[in-house]
PDB file of C-alpha atoms in Angstrom:
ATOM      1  CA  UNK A 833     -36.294  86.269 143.670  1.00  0.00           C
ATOM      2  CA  UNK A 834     -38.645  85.634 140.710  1.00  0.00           C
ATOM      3  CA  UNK A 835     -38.770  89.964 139.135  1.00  0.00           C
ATOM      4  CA  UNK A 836     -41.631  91.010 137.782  1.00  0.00           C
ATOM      5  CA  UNK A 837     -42.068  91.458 133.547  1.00  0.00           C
ATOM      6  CA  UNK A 838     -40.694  95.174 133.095  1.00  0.00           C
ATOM      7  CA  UNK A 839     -41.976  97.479 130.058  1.00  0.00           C
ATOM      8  CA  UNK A 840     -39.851  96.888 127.114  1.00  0.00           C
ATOM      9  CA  UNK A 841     -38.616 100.406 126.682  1.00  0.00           C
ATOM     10  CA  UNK A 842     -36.449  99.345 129.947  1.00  0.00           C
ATOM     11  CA  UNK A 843     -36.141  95.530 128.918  1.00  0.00           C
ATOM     12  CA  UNK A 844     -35.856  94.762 125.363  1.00  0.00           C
ATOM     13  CA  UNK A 845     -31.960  94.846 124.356  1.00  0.00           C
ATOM     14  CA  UNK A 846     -32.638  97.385 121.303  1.00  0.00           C
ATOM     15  CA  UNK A 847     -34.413 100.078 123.563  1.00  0.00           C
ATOM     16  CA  UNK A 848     -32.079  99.161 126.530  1.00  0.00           C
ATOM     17  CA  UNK A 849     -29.281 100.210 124.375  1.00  0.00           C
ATOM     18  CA  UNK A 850     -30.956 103.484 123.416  1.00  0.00           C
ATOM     19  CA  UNK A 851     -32.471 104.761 126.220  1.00  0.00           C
ATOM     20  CA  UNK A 852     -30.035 107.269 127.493  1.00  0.00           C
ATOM     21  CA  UNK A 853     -29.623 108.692 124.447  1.00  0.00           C
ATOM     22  CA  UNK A 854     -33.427 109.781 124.634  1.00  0.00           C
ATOM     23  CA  UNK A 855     -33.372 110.525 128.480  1.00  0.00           C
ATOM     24  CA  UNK A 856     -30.834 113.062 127.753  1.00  0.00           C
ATOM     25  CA  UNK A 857     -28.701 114.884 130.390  1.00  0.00           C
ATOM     26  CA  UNK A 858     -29.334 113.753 133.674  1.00  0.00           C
ATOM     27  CA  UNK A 859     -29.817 117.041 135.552  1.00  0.00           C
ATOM     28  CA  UNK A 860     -31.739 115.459 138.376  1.00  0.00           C
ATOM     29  CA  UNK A 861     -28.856 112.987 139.983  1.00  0.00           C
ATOM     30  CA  UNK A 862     -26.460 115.973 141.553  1.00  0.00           C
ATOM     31  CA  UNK A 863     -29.425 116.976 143.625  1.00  0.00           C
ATOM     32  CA  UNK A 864     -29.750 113.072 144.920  1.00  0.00           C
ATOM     33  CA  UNK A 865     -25.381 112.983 145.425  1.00  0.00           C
ATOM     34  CA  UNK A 866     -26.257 116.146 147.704  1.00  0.00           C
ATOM     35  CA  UNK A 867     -28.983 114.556 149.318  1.00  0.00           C
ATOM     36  CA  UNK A 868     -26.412 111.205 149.950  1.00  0.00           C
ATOM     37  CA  UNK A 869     -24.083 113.434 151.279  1.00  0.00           C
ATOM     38  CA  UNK A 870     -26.489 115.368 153.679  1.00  0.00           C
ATOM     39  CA  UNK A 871     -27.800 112.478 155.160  1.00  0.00           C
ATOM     40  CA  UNK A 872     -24.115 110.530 155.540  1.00  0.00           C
ATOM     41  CA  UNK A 873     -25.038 107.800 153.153  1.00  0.00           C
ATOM     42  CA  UNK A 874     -22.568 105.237 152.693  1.00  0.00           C
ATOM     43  CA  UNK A 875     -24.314 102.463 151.568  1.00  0.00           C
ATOM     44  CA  UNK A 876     -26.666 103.139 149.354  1.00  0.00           C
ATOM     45  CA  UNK A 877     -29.273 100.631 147.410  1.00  0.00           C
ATOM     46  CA  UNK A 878     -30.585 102.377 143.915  1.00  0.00           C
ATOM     47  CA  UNK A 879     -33.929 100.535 143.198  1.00  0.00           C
ATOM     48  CA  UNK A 880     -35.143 100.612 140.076  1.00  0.00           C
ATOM     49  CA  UNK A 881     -31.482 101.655 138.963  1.00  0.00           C
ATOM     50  CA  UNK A 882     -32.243 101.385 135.177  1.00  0.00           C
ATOM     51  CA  UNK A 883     -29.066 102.069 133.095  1.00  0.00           C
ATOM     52  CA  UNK A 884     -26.878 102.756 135.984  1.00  0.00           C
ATOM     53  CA  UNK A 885     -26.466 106.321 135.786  1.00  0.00           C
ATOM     54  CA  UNK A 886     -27.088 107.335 139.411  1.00  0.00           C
ATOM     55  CA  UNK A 887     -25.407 104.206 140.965  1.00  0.00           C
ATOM     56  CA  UNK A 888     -22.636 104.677 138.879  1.00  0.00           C
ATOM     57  CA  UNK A 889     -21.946 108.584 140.186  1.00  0.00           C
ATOM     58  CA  UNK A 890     -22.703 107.378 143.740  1.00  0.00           C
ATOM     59  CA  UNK A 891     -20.186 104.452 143.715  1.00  0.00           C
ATOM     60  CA  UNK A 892     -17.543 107.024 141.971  1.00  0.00           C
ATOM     61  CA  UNK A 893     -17.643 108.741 145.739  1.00  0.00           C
ATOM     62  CA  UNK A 894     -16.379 106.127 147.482  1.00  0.00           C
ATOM     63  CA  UNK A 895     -19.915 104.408 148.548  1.00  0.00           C
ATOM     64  CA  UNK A 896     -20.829 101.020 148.851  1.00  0.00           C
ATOM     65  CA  UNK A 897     -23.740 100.888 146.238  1.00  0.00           C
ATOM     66  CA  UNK A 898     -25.847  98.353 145.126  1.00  0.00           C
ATOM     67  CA  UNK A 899     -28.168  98.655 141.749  1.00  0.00           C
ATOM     68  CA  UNK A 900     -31.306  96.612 142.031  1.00  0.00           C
ATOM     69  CA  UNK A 901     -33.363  96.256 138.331  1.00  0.00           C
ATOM     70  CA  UNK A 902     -35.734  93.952 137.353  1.00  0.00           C
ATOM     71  CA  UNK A 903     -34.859  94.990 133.352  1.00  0.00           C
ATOM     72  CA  UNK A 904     -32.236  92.249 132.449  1.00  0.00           C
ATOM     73  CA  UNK A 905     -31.675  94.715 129.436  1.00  0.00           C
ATOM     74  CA  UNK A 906     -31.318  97.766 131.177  1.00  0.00           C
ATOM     75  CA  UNK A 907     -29.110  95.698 133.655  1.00  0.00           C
ATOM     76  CA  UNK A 908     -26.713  94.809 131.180  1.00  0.00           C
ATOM     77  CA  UNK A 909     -26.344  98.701 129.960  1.00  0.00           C
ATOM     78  CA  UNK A 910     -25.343  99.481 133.194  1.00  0.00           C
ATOM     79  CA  UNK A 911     -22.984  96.498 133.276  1.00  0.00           C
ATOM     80  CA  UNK A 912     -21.184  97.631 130.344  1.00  0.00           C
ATOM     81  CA  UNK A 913     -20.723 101.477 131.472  1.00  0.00           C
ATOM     82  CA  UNK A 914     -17.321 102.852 132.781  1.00  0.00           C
ATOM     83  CA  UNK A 915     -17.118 102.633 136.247  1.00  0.00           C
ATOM     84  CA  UNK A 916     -19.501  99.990 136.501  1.00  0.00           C
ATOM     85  CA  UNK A 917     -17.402  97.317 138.632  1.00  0.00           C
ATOM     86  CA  UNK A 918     -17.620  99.742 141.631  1.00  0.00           C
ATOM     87  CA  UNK A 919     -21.373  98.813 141.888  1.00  0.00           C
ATOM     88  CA  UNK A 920     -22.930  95.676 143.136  1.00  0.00           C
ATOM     89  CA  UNK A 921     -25.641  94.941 140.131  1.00  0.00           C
ATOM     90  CA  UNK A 922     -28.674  92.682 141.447  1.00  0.00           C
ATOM     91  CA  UNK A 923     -31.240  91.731 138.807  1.00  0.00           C
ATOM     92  CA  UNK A 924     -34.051  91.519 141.240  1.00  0.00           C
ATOM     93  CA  UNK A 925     -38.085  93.354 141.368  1.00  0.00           C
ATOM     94  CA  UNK A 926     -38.015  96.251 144.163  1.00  0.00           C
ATOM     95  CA  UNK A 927     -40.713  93.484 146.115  1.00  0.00           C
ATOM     96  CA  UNK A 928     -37.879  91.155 146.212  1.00  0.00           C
ATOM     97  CA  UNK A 929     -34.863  92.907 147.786  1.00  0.00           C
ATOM     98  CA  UNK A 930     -32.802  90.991 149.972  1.00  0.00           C
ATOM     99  CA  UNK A 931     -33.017  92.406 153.945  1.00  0.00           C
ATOM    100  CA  UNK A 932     -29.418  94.504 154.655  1.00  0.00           C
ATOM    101  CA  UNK A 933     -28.215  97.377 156.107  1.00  0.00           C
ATOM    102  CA  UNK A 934     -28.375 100.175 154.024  1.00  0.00           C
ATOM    103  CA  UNK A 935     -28.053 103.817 155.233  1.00  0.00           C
ATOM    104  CA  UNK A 936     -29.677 104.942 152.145  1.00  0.00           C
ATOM    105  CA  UNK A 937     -32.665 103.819 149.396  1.00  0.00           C
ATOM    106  CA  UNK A 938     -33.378 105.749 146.788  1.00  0.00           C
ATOM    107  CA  UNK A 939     -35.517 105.690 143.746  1.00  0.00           C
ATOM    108  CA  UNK A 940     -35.410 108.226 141.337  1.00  0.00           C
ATOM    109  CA  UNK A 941     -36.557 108.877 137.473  1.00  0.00           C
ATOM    110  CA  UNK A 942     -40.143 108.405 139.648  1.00  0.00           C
ATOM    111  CA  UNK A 943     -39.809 104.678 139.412  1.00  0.00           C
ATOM    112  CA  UNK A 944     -42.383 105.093 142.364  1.00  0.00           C
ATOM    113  CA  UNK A 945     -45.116 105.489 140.139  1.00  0.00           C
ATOM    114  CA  UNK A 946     -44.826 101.500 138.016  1.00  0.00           C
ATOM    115  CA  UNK A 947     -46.156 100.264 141.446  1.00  0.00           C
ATOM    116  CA  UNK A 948     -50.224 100.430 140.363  1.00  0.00           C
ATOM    117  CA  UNK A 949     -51.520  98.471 142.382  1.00  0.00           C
ATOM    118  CA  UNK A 950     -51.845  99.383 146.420  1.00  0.00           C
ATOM    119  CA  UNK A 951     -50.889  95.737 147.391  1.00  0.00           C
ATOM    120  CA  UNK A 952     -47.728  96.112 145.723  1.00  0.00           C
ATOM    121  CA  UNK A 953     -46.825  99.392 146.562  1.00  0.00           C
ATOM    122  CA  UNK A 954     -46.929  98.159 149.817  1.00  0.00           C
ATOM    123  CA  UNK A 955     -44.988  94.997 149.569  1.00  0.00           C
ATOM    124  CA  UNK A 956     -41.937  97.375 147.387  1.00  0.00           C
ATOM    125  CA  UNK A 957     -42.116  99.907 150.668  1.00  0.00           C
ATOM    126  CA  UNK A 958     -41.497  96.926 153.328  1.00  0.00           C
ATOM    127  CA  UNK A 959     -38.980  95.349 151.156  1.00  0.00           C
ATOM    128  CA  UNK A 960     -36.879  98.779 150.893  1.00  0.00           C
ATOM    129  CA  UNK A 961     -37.592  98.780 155.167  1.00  0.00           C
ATOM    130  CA  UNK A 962     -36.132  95.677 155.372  1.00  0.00           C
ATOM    131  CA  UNK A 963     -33.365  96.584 153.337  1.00  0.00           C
ATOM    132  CA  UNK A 964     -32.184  99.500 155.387  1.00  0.00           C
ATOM    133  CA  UNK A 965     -30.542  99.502 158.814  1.00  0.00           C
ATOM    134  CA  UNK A 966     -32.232 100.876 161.311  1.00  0.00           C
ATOM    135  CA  UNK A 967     -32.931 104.550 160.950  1.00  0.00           C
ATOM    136  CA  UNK A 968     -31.821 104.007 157.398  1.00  0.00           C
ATOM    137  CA  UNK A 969     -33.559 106.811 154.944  1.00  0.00           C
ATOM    138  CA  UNK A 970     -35.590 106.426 151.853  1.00  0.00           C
ATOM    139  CA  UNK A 971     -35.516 109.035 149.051  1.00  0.00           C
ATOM    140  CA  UNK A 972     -38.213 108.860 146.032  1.00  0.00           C
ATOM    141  CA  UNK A 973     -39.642 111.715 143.559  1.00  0.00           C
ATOM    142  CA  UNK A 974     -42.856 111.014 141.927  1.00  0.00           C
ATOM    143  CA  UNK A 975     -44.661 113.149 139.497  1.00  0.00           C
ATOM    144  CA  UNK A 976     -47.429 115.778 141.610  1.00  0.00           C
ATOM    145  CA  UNK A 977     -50.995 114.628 140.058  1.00  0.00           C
ATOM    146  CA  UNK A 978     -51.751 118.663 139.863  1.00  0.00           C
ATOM    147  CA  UNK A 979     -49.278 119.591 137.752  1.00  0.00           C
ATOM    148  CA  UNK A 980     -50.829 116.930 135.341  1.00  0.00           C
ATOM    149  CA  UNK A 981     -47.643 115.864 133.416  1.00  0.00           C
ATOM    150  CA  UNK A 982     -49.478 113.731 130.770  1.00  0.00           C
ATOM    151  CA  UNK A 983     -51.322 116.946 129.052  1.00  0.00           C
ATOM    152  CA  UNK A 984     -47.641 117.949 128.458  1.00  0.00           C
ATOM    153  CA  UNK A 985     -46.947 114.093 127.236  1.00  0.00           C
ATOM    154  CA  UNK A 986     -50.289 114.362 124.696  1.00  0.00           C
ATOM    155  CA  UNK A 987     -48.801 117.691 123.472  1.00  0.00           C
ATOM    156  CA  UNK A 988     -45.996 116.199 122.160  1.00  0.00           C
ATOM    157  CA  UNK A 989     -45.486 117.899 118.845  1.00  0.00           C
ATOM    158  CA  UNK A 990     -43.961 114.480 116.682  1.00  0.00           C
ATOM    159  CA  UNK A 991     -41.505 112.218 116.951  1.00  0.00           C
ATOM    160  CA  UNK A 992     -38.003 112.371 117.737  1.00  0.00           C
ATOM    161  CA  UNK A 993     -34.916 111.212 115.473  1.00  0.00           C
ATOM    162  CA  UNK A 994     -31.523 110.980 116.728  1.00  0.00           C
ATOM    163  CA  UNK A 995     -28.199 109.015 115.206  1.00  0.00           C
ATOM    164  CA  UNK A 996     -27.145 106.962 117.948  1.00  0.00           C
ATOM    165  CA  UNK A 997     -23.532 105.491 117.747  1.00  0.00           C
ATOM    166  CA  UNK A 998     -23.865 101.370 117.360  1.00  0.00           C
ATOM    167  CA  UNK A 999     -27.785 102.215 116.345  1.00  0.00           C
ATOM    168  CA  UNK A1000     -28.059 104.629 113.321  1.00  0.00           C
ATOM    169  CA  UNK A1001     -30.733 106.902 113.168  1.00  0.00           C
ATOM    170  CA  UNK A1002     -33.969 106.210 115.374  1.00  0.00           C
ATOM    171  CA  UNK A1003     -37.380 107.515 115.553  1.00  0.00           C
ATOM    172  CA  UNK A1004     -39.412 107.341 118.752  1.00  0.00           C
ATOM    173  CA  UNK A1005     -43.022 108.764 118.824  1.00  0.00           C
ATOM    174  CA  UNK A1006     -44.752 108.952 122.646  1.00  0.00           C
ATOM    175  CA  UNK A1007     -48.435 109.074 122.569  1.00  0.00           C
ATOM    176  CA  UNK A1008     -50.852 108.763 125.588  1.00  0.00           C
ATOM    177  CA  UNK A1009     -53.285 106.231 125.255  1.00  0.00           C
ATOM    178  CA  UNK A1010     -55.527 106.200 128.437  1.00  0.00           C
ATOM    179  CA  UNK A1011     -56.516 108.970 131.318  1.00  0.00           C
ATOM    180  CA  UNK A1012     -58.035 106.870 134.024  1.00  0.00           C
ATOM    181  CA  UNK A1013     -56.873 108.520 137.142  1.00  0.00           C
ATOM    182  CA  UNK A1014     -55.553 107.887 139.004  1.00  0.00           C
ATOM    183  CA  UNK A1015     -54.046 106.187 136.054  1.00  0.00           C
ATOM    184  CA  UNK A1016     -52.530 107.406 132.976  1.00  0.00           C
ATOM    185  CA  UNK A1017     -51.257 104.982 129.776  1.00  0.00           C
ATOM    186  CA  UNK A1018     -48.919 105.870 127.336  1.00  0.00           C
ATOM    187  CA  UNK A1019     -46.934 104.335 124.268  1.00  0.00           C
ATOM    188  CA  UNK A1020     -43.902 104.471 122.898  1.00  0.00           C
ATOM    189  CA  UNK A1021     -42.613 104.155 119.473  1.00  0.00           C
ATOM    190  CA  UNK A1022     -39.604 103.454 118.662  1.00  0.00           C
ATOM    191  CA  UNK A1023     -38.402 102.956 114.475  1.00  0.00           C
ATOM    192  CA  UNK A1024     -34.896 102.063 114.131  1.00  0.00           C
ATOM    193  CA  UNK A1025     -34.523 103.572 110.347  1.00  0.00           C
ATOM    194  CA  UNK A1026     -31.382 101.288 109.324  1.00  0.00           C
ATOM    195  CA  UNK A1027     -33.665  98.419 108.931  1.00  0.00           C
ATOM    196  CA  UNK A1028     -37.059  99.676 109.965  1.00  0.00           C
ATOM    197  CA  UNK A1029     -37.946  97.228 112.962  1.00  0.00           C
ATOM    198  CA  UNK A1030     -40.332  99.097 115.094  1.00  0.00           C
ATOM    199  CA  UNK A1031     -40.538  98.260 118.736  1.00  0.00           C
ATOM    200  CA  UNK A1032     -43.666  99.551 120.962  1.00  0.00           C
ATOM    201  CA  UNK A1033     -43.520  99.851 124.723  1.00  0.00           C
ATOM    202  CA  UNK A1034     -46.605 100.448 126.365  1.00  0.00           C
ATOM    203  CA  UNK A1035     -46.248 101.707 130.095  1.00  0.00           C
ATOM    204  CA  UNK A1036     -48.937 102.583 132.616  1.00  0.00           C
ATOM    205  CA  UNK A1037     -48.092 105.155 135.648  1.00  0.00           C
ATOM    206  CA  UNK A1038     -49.656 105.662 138.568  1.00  0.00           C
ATOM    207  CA  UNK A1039     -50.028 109.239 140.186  1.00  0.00           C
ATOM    208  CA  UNK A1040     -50.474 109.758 143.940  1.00  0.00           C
ATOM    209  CA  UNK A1041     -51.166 112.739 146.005  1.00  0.00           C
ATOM    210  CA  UNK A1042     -48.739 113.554 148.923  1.00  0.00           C
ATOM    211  CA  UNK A1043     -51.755 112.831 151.489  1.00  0.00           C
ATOM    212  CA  UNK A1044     -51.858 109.467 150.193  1.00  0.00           C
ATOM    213  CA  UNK A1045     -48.113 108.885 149.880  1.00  0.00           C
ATOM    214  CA  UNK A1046     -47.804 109.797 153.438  1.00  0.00           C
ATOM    215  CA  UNK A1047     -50.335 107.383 154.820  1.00  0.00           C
ATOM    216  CA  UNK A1048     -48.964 104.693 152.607  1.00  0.00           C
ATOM    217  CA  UNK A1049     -45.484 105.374 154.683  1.00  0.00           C
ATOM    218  CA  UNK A1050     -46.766 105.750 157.216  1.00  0.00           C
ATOM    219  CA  UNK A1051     -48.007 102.410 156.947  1.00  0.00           C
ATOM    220  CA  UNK A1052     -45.051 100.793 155.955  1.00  0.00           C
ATOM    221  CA  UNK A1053     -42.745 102.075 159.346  1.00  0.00           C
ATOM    222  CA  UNK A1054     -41.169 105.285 157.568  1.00  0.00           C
ATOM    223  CA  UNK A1055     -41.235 108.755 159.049  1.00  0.00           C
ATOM    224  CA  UNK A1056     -41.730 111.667 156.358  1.00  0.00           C
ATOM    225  CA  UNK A1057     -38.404 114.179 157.329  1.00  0.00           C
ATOM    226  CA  UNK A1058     -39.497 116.410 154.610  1.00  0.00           C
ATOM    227  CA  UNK A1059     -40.988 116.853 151.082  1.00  0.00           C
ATOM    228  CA  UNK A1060     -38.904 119.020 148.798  1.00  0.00           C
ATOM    229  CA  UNK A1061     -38.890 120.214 144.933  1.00  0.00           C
ATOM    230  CA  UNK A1062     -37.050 118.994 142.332  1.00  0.00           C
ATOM    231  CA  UNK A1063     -34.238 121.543 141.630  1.00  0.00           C
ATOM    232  CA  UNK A1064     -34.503 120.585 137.903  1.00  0.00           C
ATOM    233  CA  UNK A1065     -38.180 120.593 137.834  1.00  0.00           C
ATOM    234  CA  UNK A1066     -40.021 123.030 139.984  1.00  0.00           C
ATOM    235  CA  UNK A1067     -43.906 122.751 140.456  1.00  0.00           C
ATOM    236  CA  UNK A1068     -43.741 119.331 139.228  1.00  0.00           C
ATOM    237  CA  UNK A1069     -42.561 116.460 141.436  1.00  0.00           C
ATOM    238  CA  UNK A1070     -42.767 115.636 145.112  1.00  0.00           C
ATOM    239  CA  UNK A1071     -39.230 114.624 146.499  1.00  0.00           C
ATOM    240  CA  UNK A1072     -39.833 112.867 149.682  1.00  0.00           C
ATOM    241  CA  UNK A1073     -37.289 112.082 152.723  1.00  0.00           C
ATOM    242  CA  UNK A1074     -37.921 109.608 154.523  1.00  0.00           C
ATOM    243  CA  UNK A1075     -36.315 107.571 157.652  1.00  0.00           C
ATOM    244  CA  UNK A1076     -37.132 104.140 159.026  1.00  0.00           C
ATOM    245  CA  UNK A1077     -38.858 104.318 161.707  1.00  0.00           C
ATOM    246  CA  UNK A1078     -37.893 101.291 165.026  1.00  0.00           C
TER     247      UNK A1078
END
């Protein structure tokens, strides 16, 4: 399993090792520990698991969970977090999952949208089948192109400085650099003002309507159960259910 080159915001170790600061509360994971629960997920595979935060809450249930990243840096956050042993950590690009038997694979913080090309999106939805068990359930949000989250991004009134512990003080800047739908680029810019190294991530997302999204399942051998809201974020995401289909 050979993972694909993440952004840096998710893979260099300085902006690995800041990144939850900036994320903030997580107020999206209790809806996906509900959604576990409704669906009598016990093993459960977090692609694109980041910093751990969601595998960490799963495993802390009593669920077999396994964190899949292809940030070596963001990895190595989660690593390092308490409660961390109870999770199976797997440095590995959402293409390149190993087959198992999962009952559950989710992907949240709308990791869904890195996949820009169709090829790949394809290849990361047949890897997650393959993962499950049969009759096994995918779970993903992904931002709703109408809503058109990056006007918010562009409106962005200045940076942001916060004192993080082991950091200092830190100034990150997010600016969008291309609208090419379906398409949309943006930068971030991170100073670290105890001894001014600046560190720029560049990231490109890719927004998809829910027609699409549902053909592309479709496609892949996955059954659309239902298409909800985002309790923390009404109006703007889809968050689709999904089950494996035989």
């Amino acid at each position: 399993m050979v993972p694909s080159v993440p952004d840096a915001i998710f893979d260099h170790p300085r902006l690995a090792g800041i990144y939850d600061a900036f994320d903030g509360p997580r107020d999206d994971l209790p809806a996906y520990l509900a959604i576990a629960d409704e669906l009598g997920a016990q093993r459960v595979l977090d692609v694109g698991c980041g910093t751990g935060c969601l595998a960490i809450l799963l495993a802390a249930t009593g669920r077999a969970v396994t964190g899949a990243d292809p940030a070596a840096a963001s990895v190595a956050v989660a690593r390092a977090k308490d409660g961390a042993a109870a999770v199976t950590w797997v440095h590995a690009d959402a293409t390149s999952l190993p087959p198992g038997d999962a009952d559950l694979a989710v992907m949240t913080g709308n990791v869904a949208q890195v996949f820009l090309d169709d090829q790949e999106w394809a290849q990361v939805l047949h890897a997650i089948r393959a993962a499950l068990r049969p009759g096994g359930y995918l779970v993903f949000e992904t931002r709703r192109p109408a809503r058109r989250a990056w006007l918010d991004w562009a409106a962005e009134p200045g940076p942001v400085t916060l004192d993080i512990p082991g950091h200092g003080p830190v100034e990150t800047r997010l600016e969008v650099t291309a609208v090419d739908l379906p398409l949309v680029s943006f930068r971030n810019t991170n100073t670290f003002l105890a001894d001014g190294e600046v560190i720029v991530s560049d990231s490109t997302l890719r927004f998809r309507d829910r027609e699409e999204l549902e053909l592309d399942l479709a496609a892949a051998g996955f059954r659309v159960l239902d298409v909800r809201e985002a309790p923390d974020r009404p109006g703007r995401e889809f968050v689709f259910i999904t089950q494996r289909t035989s």
